[in-house]
Short mmCIF file of C-alpha atoms in Angstrom, two decimals:
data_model
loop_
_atom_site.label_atom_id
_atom_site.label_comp_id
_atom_site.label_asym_id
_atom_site.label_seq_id
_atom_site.Cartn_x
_atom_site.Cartn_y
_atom_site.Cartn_z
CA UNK A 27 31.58 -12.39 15.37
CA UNK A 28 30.38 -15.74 16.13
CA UNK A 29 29.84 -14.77 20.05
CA UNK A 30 27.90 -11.80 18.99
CA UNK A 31 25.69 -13.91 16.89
CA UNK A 32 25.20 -16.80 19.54
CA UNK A 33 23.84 -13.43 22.04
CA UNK A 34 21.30 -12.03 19.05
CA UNK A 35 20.25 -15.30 18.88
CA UNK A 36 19.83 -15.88 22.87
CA UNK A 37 17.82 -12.36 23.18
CA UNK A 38 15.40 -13.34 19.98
CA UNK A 39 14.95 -17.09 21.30
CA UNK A 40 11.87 -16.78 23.45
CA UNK A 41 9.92 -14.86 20.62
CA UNK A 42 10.63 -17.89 18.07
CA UNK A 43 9.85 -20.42 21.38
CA UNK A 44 6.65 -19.04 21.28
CA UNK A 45 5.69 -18.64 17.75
CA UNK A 46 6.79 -22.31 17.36
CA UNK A 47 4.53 -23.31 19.93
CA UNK A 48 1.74 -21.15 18.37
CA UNK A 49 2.40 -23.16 14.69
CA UNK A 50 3.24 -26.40 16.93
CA UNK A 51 -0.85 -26.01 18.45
CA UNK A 52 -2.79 -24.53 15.24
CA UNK A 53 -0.72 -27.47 13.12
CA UNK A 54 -1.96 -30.11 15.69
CA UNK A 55 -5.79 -28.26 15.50
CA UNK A 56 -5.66 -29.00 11.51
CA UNK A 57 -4.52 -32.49 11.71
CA UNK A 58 -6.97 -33.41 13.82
CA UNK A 59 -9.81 -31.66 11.97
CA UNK A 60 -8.56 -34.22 8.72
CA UNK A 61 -8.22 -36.81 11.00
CA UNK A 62 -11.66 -37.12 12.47
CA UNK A 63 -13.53 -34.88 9.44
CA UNK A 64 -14.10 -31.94 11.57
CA UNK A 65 -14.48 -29.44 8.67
CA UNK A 66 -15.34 -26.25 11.46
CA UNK A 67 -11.78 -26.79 12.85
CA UNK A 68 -10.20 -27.75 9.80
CA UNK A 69 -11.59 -24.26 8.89
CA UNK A 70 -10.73 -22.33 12.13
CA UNK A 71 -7.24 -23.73 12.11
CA UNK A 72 -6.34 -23.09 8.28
CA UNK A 73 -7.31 -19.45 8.99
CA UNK A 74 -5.19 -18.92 11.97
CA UNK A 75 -2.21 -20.54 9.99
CA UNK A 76 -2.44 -18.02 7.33
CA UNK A 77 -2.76 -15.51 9.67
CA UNK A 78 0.18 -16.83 11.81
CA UNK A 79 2.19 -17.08 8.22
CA UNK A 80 1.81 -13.71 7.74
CA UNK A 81 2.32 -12.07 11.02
CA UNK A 82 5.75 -14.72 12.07
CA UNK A 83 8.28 -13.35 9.88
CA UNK A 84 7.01 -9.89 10.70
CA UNK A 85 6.90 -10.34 14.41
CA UNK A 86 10.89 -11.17 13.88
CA UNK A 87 11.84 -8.61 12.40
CA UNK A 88 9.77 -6.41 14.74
CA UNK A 89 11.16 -7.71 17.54
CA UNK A 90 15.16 -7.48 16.31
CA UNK A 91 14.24 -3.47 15.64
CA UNK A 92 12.93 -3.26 19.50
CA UNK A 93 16.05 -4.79 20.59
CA UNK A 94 18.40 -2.77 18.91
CA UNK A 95 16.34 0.33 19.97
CA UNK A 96 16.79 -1.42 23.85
CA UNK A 97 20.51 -1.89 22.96
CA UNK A 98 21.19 2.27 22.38
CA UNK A 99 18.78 3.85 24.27
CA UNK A 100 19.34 2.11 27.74
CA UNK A 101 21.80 0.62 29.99
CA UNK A 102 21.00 -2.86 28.41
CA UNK A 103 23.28 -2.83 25.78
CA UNK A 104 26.08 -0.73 27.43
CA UNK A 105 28.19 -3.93 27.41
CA UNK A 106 27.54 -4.44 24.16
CA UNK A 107 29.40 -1.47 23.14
CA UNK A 108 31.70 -2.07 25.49
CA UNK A 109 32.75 -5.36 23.67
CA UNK A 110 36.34 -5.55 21.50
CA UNK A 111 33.55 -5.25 18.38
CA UNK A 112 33.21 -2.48 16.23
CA UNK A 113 29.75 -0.74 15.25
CA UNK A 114 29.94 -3.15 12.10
CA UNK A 115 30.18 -6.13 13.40
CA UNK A 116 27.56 -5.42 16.26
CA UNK A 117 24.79 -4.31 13.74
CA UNK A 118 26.23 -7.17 11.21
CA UNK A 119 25.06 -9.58 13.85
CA UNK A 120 21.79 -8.34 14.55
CA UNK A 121 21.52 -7.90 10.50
CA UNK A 122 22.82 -11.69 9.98
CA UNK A 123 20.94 -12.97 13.05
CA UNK A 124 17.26 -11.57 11.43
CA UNK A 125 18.05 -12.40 8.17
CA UNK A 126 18.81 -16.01 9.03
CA UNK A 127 15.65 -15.94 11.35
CA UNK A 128 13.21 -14.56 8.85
CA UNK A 129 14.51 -16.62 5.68
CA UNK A 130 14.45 -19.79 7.80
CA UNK A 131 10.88 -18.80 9.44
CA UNK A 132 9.28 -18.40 5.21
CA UNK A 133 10.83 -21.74 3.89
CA UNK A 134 9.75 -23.17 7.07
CA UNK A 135 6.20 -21.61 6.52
CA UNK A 136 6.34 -22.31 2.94
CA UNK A 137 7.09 -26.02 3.46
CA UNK A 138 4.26 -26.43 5.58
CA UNK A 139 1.81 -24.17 3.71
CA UNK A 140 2.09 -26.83 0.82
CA UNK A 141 1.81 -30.05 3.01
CA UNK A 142 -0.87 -28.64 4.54
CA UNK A 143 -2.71 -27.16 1.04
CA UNK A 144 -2.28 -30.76 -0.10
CA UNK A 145 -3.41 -32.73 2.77
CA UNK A 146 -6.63 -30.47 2.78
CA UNK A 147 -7.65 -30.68 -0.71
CA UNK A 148 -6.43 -34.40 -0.64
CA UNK A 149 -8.62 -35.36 2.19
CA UNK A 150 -11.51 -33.27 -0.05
CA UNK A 151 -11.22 -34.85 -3.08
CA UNK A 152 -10.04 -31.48 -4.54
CA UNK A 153 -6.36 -31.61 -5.26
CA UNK A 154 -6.38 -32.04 -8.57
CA UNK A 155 -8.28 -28.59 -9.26
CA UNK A 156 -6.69 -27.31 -6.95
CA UNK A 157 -3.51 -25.20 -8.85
CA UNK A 158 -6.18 -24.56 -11.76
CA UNK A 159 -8.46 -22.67 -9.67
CA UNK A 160 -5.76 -20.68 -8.17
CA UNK A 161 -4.26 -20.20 -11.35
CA UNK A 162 -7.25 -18.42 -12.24
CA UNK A 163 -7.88 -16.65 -9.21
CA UNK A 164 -4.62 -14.58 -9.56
CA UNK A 165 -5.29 -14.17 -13.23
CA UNK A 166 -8.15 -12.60 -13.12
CA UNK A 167 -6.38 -10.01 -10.15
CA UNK A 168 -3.04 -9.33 -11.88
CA UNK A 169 -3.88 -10.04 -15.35
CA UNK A 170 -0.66 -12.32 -15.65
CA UNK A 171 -0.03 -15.86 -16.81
CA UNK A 172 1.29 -17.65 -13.30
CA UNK A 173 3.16 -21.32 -12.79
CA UNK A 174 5.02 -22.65 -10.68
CA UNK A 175 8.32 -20.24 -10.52
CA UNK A 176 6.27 -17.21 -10.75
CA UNK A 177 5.17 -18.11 -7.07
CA UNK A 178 8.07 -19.30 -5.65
CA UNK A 179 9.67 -16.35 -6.91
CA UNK A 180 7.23 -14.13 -5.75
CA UNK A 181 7.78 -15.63 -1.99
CA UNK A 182 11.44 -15.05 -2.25
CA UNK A 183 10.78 -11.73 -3.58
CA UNK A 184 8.59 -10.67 -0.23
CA UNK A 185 11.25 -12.12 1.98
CA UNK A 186 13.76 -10.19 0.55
CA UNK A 187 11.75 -7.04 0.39
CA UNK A 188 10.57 -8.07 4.17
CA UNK A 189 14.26 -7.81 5.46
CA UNK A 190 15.06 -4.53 3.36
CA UNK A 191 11.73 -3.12 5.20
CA UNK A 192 13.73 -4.43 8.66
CA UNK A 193 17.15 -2.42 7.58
CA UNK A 194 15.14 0.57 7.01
CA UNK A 195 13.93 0.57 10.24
CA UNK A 196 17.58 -0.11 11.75
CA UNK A 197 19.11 2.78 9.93
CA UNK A 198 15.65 5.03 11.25
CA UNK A 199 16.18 4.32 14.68
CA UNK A 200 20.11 4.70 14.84
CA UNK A 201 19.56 7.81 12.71
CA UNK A 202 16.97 9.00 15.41
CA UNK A 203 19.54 7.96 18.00
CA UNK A 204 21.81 9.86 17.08
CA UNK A 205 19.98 12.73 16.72
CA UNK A 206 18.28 12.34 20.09
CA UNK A 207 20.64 10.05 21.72
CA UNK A 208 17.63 8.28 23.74
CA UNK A 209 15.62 11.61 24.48
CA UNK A 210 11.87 11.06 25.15
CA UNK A 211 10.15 11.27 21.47
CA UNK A 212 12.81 9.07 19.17
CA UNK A 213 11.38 6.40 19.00
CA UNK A 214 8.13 8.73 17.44
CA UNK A 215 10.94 10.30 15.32
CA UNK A 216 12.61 6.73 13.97
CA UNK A 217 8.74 5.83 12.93
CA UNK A 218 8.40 9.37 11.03
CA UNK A 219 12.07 8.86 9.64
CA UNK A 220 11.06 4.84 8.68
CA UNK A 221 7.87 5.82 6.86
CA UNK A 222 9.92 8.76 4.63
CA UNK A 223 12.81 6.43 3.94
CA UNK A 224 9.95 3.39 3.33
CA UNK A 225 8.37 5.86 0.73
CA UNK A 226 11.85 6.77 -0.80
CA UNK A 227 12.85 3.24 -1.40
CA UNK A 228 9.27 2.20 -2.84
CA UNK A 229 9.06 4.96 -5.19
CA UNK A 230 12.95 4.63 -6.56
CA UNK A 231 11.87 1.22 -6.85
CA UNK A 232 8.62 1.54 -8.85
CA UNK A 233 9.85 3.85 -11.34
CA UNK A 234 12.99 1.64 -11.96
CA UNK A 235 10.97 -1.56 -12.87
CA UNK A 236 7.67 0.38 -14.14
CA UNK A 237 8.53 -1.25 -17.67
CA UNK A 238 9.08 -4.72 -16.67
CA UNK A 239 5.41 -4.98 -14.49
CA UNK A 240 4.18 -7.48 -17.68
CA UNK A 241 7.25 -9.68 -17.29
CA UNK A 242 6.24 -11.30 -13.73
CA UNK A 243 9.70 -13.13 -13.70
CA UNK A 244 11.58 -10.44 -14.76
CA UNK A 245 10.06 -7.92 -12.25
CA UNK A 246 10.03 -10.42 -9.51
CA UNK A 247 14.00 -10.81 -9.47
CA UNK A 248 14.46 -7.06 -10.29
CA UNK A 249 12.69 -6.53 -7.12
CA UNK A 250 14.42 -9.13 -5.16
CA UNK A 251 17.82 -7.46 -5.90
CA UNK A 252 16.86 -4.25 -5.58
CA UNK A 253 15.64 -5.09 -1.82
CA UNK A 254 18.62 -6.97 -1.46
CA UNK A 255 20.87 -3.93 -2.40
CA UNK A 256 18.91 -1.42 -0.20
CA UNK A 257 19.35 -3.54 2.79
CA UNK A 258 22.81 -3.92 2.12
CA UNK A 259 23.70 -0.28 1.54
CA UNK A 260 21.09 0.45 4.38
CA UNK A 261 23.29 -1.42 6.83
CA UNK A 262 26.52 -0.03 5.61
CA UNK A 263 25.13 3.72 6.43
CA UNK A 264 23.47 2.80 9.98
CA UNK A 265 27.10 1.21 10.76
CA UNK A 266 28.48 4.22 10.21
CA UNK A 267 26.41 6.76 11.56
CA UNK A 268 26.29 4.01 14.87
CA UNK A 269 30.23 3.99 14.65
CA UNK A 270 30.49 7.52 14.27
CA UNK A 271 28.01 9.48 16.73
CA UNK A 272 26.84 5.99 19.26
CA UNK A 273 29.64 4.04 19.91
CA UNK A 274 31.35 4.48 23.49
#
């Protein structure tokens, strides 16, 4: 198992080279903005970070579905298979591998989002109205009272519901797989399956915490499990539709 985690992480490391770079650049563009009062790239910059925040963790888990959809539908991962692994431990990997990558990636994110949210109002005299203002901002949206945990739980609540949105798109594509077994329009067909099973799992989910949408820490932990389950009971049937109808 630990080989077969050291190669997801090999195939995935030029992807995360390359978005560090990107947050290595844009972090450099901001500092230097503060440093010499450059408020047009202290601008520029702090919008291309959020963007960046945004789009990282979903650019991971993008790229782990392409590789798995490399890994059965061409002669790339035929040695893969061919490894003293079963189908559980193969997916298990990629499963662990994204997770790790993605969780990492949003406290990573998160960390910096709040030294750089500091350093910006700091350096603007704003800081201290800064969390009221906000505060008030996502009042007036969601109607709820919000501190402190109610955010942090609400980023861990994303996260999780980010890599249950990844395992639905592993169990789409193997179930397309197997179906097709690498004939020209799967990867159309995974998509169609993704957005059905996507819908599925929303839908199960809002009706099962409809009652608990005024209690924002209640909800926000519900939901967190609940994507947590999924993905775990997502992985469990691609393994064994994989072990069953893919493996050589």
């Amino acid at each position: 198992m630990k080989m077969l985690l050291k190669y997801e992480f090999r195939k995935s490391w030029s992807a995360k080279l390359i978005a560090l770079g990107l947050f290595a650049v844009l972090e450099a563009a901001l500092l230097l903005g503060l440093l010499f009062d450059h408020s047009r790239t202290v601008g520029f910059a702090t919008g291309l970070l959020v963007f960046a925040a945004f789009v990282v963790p979903m650019a991971i888990g993008i790229a782990s579905v392409v590789i798995l959809h490399r890994d059965m539908n061409s002669k790339q991962g035929y040695m893969l298979f061919m490894t003293p692994r079963n189908c559980y431990q193969i997916l298990g990997a990629k499963v662990i591998e994204n997770g790790v990558s993605v969780l990492l990636a949003g406290v990573a994110i998160a960390l910096l989002g709040v030294l750089d949210v500091t350093l910006v109002f700091a350096r603007y005299n704003l800081l201290d109205d800064l969390w009221e203002q906000l505060s008030k901002i996502i009042e007036a949206f969601t109607h709820l009272s919000i501190d402190r945990t109610t955010v942090l739980l609400f980023f861990f609540s994303v996260l999780c519901s980010w890599l249950c949105t990844v395992n639905i798109a592993y169990f789409a594509d193997i179930l397309s797989s197997s179906i097709l077994r690498g004939k020209k329009f799967s990867g159309l067909v995974a998509f169609i399956f993704f957005i059905v099973i996507s819908l599925l799992v929303s839908r199960l989910g809002f009706f099962a915490f409809e009652s608990l949408n005024r209690k924002p820490v209640s909800y926000l932990l519900a939901d967190a499990v609940y994507s947590l389950v999924c993905a775990v009971a997502l992985y469990f049937g691609a393994a064994a539709i994989m072990d069953r109808n893919l493996n050589v």
